[in-house]
PDB file of C-alpha atoms in Angstrom:
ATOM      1  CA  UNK A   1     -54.955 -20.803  20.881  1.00  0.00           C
ATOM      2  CA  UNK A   2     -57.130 -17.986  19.034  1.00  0.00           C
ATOM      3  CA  UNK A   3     -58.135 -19.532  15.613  1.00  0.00           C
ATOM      4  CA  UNK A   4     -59.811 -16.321  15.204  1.00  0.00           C
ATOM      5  CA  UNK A   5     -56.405 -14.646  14.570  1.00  0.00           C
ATOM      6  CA  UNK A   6     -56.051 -16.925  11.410  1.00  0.00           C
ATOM      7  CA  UNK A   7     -58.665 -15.277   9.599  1.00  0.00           C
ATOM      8  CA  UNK A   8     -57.385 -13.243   6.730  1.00  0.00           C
ATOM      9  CA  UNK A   9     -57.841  -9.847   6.401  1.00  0.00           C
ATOM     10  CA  UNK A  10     -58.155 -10.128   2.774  1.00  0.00           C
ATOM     11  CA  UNK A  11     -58.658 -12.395  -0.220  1.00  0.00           C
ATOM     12  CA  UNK A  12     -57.070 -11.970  -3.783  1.00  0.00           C
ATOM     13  CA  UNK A  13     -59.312 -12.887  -6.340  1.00  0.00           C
ATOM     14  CA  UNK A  14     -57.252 -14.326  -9.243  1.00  0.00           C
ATOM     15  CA  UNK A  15     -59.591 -14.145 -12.137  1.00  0.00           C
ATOM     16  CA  UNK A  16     -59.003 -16.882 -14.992  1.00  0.00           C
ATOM     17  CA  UNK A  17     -55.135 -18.283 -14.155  1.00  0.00           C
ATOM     18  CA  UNK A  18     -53.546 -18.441 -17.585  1.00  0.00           C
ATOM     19  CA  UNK A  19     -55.507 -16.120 -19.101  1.00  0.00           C
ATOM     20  CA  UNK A  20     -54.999 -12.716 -17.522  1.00  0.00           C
ATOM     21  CA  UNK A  21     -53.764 -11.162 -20.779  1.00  0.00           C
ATOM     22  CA  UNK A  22     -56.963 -11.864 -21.809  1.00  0.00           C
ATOM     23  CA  UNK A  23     -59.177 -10.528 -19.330  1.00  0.00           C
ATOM     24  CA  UNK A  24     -59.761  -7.443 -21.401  1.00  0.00           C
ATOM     25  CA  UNK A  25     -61.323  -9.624 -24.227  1.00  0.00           C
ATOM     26  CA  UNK A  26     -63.215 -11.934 -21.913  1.00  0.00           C
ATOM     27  CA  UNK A  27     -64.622  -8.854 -20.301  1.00  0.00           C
ATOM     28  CA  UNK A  28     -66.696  -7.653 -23.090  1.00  0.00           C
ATOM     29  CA  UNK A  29     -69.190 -10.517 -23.572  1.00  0.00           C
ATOM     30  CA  UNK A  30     -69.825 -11.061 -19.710  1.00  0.00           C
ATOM     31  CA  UNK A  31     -70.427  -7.205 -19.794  1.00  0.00           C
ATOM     32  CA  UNK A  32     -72.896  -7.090 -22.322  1.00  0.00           C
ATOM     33  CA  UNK A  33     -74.366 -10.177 -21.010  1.00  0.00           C
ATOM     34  CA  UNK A  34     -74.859  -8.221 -18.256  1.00  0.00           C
ATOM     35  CA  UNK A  35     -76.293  -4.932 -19.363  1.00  0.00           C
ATOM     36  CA  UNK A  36     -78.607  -7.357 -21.502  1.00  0.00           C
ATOM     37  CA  UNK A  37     -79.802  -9.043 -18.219  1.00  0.00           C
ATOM     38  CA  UNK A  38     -80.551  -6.184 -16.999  1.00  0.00           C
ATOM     39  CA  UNK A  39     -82.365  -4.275 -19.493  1.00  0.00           C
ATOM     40  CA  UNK A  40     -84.742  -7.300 -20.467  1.00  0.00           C
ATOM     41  CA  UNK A  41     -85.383  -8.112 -16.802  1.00  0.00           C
ATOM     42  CA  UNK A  42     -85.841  -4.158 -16.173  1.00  0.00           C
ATOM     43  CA  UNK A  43     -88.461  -4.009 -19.115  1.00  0.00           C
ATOM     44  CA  UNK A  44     -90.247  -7.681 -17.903  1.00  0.00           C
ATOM     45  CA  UNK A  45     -90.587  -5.932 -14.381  1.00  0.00           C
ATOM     46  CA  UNK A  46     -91.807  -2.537 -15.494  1.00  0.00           C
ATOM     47  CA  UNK A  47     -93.933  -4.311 -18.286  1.00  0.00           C
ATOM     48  CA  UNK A  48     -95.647  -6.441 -15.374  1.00  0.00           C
ATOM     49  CA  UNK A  49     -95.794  -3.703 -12.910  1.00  0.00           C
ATOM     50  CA  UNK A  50     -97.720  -1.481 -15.258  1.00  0.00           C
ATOM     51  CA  UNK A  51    -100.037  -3.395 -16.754  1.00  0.00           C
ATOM     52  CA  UNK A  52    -103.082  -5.109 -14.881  1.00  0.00           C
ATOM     53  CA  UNK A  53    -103.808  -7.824 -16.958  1.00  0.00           C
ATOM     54  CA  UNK A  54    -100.615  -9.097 -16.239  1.00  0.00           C
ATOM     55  CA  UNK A  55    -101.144  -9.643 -12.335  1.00  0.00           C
ATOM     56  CA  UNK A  56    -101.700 -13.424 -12.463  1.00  0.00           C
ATOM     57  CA  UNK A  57     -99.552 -15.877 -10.870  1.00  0.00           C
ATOM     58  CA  UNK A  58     -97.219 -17.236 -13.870  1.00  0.00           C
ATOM     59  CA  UNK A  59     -96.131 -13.361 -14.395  1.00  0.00           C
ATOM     60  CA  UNK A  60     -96.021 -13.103 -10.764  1.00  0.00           C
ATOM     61  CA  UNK A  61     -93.469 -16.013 -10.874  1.00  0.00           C
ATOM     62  CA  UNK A  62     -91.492 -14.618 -13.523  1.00  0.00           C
ATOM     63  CA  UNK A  63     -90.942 -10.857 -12.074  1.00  0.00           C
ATOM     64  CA  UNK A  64     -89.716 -12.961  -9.087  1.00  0.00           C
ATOM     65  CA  UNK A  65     -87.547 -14.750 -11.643  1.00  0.00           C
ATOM     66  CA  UNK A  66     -86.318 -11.412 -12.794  1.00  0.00           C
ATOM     67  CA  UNK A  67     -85.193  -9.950 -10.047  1.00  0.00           C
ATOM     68  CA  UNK A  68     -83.479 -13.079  -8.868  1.00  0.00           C
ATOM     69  CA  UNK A  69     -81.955 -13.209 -12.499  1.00  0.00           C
ATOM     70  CA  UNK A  70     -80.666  -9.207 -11.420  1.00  0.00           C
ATOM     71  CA  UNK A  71     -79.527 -10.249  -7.876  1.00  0.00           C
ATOM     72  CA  UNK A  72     -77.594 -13.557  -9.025  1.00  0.00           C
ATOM     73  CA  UNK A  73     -75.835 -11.744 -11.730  1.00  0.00           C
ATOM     74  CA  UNK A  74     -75.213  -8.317  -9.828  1.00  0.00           C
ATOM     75  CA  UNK A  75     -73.414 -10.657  -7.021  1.00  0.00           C
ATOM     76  CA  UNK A  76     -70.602 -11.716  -9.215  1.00  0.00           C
ATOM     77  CA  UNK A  77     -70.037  -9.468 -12.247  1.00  0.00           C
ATOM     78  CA  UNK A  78     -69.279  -6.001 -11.419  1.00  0.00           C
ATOM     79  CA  UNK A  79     -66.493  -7.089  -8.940  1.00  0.00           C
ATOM     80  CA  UNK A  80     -65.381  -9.524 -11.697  1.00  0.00           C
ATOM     81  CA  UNK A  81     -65.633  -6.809 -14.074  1.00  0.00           C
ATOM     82  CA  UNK A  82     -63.396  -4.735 -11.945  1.00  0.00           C
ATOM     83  CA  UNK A  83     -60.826  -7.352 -11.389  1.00  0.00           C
ATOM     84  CA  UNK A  84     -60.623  -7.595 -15.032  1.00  0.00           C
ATOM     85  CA  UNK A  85     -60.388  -4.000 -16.258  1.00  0.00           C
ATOM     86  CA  UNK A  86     -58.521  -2.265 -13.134  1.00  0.00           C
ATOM     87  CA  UNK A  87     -56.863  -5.483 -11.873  1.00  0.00           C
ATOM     88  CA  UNK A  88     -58.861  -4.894  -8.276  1.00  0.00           C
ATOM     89  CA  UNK A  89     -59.122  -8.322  -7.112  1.00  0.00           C
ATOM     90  CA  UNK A  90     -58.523  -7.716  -3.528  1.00  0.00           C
ATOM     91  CA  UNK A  91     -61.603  -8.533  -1.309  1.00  0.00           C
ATOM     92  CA  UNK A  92     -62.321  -8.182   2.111  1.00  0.00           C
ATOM     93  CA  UNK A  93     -62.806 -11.559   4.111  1.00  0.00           C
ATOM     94  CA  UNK A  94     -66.166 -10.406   5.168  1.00  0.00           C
ATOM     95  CA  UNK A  95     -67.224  -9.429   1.606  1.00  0.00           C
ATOM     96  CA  UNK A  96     -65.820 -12.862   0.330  1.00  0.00           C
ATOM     97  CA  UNK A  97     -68.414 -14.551   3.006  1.00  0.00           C
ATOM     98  CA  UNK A  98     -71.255 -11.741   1.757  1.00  0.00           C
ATOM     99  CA  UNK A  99     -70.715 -12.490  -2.069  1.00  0.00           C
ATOM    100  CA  UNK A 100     -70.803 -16.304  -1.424  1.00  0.00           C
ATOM    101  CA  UNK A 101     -73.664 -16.704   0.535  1.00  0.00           C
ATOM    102  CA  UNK A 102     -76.076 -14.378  -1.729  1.00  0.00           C
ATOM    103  CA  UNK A 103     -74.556 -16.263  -4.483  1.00  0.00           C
ATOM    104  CA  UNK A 104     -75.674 -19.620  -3.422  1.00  0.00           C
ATOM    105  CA  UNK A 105     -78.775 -18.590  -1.768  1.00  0.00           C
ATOM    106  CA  UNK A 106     -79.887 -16.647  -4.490  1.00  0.00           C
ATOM    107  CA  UNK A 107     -79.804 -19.676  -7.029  1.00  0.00           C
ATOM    108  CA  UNK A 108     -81.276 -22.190  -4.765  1.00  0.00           C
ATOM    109  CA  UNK A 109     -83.993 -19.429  -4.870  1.00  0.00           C
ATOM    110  CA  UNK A 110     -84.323 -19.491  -8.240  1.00  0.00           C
ATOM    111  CA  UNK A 111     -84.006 -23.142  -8.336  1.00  0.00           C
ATOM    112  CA  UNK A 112     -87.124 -23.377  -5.910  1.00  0.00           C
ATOM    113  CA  UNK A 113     -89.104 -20.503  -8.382  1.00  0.00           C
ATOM    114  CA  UNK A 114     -88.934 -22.611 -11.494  1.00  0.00           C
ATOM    115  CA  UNK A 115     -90.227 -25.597  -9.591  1.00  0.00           C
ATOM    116  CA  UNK A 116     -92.966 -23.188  -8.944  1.00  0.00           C
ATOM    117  CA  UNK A 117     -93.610 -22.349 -12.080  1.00  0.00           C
ATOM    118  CA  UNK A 118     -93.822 -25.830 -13.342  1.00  0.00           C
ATOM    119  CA  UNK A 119     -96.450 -26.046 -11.249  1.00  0.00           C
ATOM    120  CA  UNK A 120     -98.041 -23.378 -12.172  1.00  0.00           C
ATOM    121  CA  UNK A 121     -97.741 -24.990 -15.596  1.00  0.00           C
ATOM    122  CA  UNK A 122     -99.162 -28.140 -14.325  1.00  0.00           C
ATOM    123  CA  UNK A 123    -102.037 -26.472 -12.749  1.00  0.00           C
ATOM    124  CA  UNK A 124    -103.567 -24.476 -16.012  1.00  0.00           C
ATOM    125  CA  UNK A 125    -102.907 -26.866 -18.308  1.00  0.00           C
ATOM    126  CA  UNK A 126    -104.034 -30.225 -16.330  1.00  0.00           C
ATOM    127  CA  UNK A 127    -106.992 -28.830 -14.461  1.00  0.00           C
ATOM    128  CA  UNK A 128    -107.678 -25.520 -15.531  1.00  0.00           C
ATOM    129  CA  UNK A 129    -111.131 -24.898 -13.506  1.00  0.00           C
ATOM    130  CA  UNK A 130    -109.454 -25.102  -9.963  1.00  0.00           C
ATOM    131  CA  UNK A 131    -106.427 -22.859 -11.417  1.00  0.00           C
ATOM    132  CA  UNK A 132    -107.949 -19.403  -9.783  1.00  0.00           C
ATOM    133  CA  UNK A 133    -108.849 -21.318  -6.582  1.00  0.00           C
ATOM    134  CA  UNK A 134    -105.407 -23.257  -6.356  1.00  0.00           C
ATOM    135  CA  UNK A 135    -102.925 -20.506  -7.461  1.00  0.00           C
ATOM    136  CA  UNK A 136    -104.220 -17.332  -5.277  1.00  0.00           C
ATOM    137  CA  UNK A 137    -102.241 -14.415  -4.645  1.00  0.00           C
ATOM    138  CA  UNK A 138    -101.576 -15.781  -1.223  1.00  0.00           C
ATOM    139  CA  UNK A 139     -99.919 -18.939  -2.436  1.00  0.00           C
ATOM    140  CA  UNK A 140     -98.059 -17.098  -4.694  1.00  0.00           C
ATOM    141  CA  UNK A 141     -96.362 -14.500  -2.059  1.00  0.00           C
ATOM    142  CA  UNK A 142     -96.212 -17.676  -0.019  1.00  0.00           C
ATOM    143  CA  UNK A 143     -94.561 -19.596  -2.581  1.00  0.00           C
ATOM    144  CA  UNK A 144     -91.629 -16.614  -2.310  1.00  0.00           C
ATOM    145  CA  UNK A 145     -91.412 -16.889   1.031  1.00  0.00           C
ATOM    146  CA  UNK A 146     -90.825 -20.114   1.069  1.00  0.00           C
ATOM    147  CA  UNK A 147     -88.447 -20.098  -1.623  1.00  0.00           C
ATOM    148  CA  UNK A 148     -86.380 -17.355   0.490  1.00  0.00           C
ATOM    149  CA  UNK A 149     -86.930 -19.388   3.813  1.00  0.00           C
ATOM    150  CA  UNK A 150     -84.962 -22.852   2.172  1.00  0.00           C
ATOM    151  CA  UNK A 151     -82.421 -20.813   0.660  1.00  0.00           C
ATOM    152  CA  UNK A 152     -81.716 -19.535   3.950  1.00  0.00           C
ATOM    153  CA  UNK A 153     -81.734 -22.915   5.978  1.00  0.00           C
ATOM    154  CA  UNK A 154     -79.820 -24.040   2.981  1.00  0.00           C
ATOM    155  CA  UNK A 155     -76.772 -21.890   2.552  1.00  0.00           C
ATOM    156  CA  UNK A 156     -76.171 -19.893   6.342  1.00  0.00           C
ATOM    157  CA  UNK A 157     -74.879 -22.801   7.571  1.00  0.00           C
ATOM    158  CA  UNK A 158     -71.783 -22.942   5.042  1.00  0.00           C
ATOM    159  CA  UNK A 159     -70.586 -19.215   6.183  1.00  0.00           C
ATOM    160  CA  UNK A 160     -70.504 -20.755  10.127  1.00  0.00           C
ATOM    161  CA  UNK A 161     -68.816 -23.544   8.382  1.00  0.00           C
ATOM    162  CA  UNK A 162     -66.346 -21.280   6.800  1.00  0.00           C
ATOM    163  CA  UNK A 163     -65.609 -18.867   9.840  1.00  0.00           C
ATOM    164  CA  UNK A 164     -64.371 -21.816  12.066  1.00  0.00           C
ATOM    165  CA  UNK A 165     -61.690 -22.524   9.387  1.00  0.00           C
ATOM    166  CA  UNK A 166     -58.191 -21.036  10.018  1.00  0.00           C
ATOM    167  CA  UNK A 167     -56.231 -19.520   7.216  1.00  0.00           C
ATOM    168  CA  UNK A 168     -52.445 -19.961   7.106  1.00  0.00           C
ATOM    169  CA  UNK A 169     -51.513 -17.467   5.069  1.00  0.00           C
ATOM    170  CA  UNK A 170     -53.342 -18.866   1.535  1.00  0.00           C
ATOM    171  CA  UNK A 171     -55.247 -15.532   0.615  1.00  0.00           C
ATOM    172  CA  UNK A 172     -55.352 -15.962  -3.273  1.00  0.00           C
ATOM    173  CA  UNK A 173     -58.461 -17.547  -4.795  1.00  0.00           C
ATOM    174  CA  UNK A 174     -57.865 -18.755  -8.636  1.00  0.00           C
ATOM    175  CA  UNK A 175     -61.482 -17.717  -9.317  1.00  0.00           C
ATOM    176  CA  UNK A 176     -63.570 -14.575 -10.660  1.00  0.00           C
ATOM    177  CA  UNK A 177     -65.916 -14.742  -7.078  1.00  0.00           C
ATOM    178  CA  UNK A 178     -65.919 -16.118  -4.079  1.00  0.00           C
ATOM    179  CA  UNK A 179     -67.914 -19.511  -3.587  1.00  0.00           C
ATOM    180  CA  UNK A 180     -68.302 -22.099  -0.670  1.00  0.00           C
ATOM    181  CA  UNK A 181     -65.265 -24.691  -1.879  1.00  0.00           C
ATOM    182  CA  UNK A 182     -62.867 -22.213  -3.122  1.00  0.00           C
ATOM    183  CA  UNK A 183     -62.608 -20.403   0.242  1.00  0.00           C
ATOM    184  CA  UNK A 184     -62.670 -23.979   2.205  1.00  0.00           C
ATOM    185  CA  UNK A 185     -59.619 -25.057  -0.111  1.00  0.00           C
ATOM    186  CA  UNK A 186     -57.673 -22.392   1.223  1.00  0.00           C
ATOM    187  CA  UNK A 187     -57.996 -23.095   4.973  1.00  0.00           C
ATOM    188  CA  UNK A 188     -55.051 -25.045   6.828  1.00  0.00           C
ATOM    189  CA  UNK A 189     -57.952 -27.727   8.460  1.00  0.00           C
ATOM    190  CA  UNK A 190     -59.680 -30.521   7.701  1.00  0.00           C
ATOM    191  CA  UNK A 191     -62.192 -29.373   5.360  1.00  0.00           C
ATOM    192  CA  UNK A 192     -64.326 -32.723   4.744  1.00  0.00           C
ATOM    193  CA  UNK A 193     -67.367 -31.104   6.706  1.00  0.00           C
ATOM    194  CA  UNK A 194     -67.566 -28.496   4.031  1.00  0.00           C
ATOM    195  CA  UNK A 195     -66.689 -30.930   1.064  1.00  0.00           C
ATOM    196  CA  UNK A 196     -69.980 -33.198   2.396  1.00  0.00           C
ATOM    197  CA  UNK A 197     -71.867 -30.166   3.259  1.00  0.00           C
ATOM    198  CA  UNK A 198     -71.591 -27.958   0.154  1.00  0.00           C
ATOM    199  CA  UNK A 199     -72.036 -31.524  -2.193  1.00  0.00           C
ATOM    200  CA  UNK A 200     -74.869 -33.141   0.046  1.00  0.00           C
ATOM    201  CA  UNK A 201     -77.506 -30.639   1.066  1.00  0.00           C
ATOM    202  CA  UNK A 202     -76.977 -28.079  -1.728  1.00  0.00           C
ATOM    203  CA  UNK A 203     -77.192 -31.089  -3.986  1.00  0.00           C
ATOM    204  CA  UNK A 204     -79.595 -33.025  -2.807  1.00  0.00           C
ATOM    205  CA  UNK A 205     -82.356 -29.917  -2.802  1.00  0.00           C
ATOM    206  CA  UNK A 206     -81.795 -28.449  -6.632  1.00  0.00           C
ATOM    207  CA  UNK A 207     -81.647 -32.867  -7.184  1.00  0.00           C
ATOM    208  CA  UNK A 208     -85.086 -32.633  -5.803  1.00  0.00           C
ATOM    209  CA  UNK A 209     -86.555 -29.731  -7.197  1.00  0.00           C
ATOM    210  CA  UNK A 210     -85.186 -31.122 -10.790  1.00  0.00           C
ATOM    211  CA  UNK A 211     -86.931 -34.391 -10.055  1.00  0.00           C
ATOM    212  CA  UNK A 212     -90.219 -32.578  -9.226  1.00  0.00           C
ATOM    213  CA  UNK A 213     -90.017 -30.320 -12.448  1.00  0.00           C
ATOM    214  CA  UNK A 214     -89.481 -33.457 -14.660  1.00  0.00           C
ATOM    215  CA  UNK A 215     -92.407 -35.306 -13.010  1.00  0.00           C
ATOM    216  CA  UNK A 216     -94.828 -32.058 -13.375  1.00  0.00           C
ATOM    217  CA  UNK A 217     -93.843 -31.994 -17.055  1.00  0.00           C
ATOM    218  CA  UNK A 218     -94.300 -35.966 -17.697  1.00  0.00           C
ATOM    219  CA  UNK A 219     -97.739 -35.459 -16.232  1.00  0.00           C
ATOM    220  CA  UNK A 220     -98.382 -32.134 -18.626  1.00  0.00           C
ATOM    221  CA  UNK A 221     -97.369 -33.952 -21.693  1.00  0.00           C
ATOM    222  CA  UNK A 222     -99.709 -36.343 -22.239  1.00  0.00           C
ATOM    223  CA  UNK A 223    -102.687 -33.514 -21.283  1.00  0.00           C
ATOM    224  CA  UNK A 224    -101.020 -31.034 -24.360  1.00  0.00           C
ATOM    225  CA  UNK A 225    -101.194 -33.652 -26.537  1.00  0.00           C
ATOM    226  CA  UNK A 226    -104.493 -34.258 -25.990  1.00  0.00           C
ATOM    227  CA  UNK A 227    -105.693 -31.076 -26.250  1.00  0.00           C
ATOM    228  CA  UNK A 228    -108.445 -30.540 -28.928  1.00  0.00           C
ATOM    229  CA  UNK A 229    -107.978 -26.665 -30.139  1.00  0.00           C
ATOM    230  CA  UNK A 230    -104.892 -25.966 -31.880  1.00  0.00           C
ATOM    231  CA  UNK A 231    -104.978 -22.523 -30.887  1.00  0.00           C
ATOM    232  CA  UNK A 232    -104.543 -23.941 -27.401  1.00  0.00           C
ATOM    233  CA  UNK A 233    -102.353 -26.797 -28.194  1.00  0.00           C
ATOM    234  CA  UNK A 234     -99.429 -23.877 -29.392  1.00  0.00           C
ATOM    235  CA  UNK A 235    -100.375 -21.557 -27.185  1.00  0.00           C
ATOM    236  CA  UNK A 236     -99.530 -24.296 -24.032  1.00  0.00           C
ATOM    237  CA  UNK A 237     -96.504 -25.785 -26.535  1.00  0.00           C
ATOM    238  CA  UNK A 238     -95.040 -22.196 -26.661  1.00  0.00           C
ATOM    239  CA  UNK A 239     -95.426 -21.373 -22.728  1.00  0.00           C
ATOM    240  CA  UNK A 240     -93.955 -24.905 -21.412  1.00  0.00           C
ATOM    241  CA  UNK A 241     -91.327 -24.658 -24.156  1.00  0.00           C
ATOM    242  CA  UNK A 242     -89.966 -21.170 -23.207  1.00  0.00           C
ATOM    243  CA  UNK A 243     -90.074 -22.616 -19.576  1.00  0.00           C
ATOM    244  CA  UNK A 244     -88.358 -25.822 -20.814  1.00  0.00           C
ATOM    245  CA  UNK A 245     -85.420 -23.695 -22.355  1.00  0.00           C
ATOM    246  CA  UNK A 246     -84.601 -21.774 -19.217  1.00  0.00           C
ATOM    247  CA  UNK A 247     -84.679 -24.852 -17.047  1.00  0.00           C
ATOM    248  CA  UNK A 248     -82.150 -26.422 -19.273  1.00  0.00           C
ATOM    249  CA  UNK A 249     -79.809 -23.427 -19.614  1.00  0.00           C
ATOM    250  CA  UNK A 250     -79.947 -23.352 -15.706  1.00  0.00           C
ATOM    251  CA  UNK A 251     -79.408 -26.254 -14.633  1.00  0.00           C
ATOM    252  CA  UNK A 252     -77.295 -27.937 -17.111  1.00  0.00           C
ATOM    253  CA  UNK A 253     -74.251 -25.495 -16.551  1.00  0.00           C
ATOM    254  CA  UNK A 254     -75.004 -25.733 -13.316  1.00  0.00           C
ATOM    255  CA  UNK A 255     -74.838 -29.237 -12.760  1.00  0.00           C
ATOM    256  CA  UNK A 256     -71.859 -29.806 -14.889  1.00  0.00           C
ATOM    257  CA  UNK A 257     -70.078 -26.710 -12.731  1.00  0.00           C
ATOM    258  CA  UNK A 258     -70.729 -28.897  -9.395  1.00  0.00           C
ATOM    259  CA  UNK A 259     -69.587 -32.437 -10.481  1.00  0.00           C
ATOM    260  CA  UNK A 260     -66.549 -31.421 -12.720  1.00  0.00           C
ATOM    261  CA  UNK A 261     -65.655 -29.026  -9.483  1.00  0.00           C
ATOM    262  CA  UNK A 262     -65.508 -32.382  -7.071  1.00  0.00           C
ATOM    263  CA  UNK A 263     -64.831 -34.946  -9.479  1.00  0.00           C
ATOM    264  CA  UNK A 264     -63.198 -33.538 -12.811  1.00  0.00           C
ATOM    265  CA  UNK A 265     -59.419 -32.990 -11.825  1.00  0.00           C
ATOM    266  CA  UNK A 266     -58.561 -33.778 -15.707  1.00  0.00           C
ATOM    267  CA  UNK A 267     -60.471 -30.422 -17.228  1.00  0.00           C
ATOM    268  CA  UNK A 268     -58.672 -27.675 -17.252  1.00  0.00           C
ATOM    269  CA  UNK A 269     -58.765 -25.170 -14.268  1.00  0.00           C
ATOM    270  CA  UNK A 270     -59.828 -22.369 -16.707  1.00  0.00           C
ATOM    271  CA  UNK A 271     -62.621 -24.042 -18.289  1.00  0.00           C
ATOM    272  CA  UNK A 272     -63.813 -24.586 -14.941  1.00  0.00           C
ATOM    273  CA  UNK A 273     -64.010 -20.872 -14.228  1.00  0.00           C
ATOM    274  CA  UNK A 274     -65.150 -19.642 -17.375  1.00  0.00           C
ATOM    275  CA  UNK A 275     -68.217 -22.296 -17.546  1.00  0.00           C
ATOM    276  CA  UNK A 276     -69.043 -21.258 -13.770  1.00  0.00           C
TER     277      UNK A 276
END
């Protein structure tokens, strides 16, 4: 029998179930959320772009930061815009896959470029004379490559693991976008190899790139503190903290997202969605 002829033509994004009369409302802060993002990441990459004193590896990092910021965001709100102002929450099985893998890949990217800039961190701040000979150009563009090259090994798998799933029938996803579990829930198969797939590997690398952030900054500490000009001291406070901040506001969400997904049937469906 041809599994492939179980494969829906089309998904129905549901948006926020219980909520739809206020999709309207919930609209306007993700939109100017979104026209924020990309203004101030817009300005950051022009700002870098243009001026030469700026072409150094930590603003390297962050323009790649930026436009991963711009792709990760660009994946999932204009169609969830859409489905909230004009109701258009059909989506096309292939564009369902598209949208889930660049989602995914795109913030284990992200994940891998603020390990990277920990690093960077570690590297100017705990042994400042080998920072021009350890952070060249070269390791930076290789750093991005890299950071691309996991993604990928990371998240192609899950669309194979998707496309061998057949579909009974269940097109409508009670989410805003498409992403790895709520398009295995919908499948009339055993799904455990996704469940263990998208909770293991996924998982297990942002787990380690966390683990490797928090060990570059217990090594920095120390090193700021002991730092005798207190020109320097804020000037290194200011940088790590800024980093510090955006770490947290990543990863926290994100983490929470992931566990209360597999393991937090008692929170409410919509608080799921609107945290994710």
């Amino acid at each position: 029998f041809n599994l492939t002829s179980l494969t829906p033509a089309m998904f129905i994004l549901a948006g926020i179930p219980g909520m739809e009369k206020l999709h309207i409302w919930i609209s306007i802060p993700f939109c100017s959320m979104y026209l924020a993002s990309l203004l101030g990441n817009g300005i950051i990459l022009f700002v870098i772009r243009t001026e030469h004193s700026l072409h150094q590896p930590m603003y390297l990092f962050l323009s790649m930061l930026a436009i991963a910021d711009v792709v990760l965001s660009t994946t999932t709100v204009p169609k969830m815009l859409a489905l909230f102002w004009f109701s258009a929450g059909e989506i096309s099985f292939g564009a369902c896959l598209t949208q889930m893998f660049f989602l995914h890949f795109t913030f284990s990217a992200e994940s891998v470029l603020l390990l990277a800039m920990a690093f960077d961190r570690f590297v100017a701040i705990c042994n400042p004379l080998r920072y021009a000979a350890v952070l060249t150009p070269s390791a930076v563009v290789k750093t991005g490559l890299v950071a691309l090259l996991r993604s990928f090994c990371i998240i192609f798998p899950c669309v194979f693991l998707l496309k061998r799933l057949p579909f009974c029938g269940h097109n409508v996803i009670p989410h805003t976008y498409c992403e790895h579990m709520g398009i295995a829930r919908l499948a009339c198969a055993d799904i455990s190899i996704n469940v263990l797939y998208g909770l293991i590997v996924p998982f297990a690398a942002i787990v380690v790139d966390v683990v490797l952030i928090a060990v570059s900054y217990i090594l920095i500490l120390p090193v700021l503190v002991r730092l005798p000009s207190k020109t320097a001291r804020h000037k290194a406070f200011n940088t790590c903290g800024s980093h510090l901040c955006v770490i947290l506001l990543f990863y926290i969400p994100a983490f929470f997202t992931v566990l209360t997904h597999r393991f937090g049937q008692e929170i409410p469906h919509h608080i799921h969605i609107l945290l994710a």
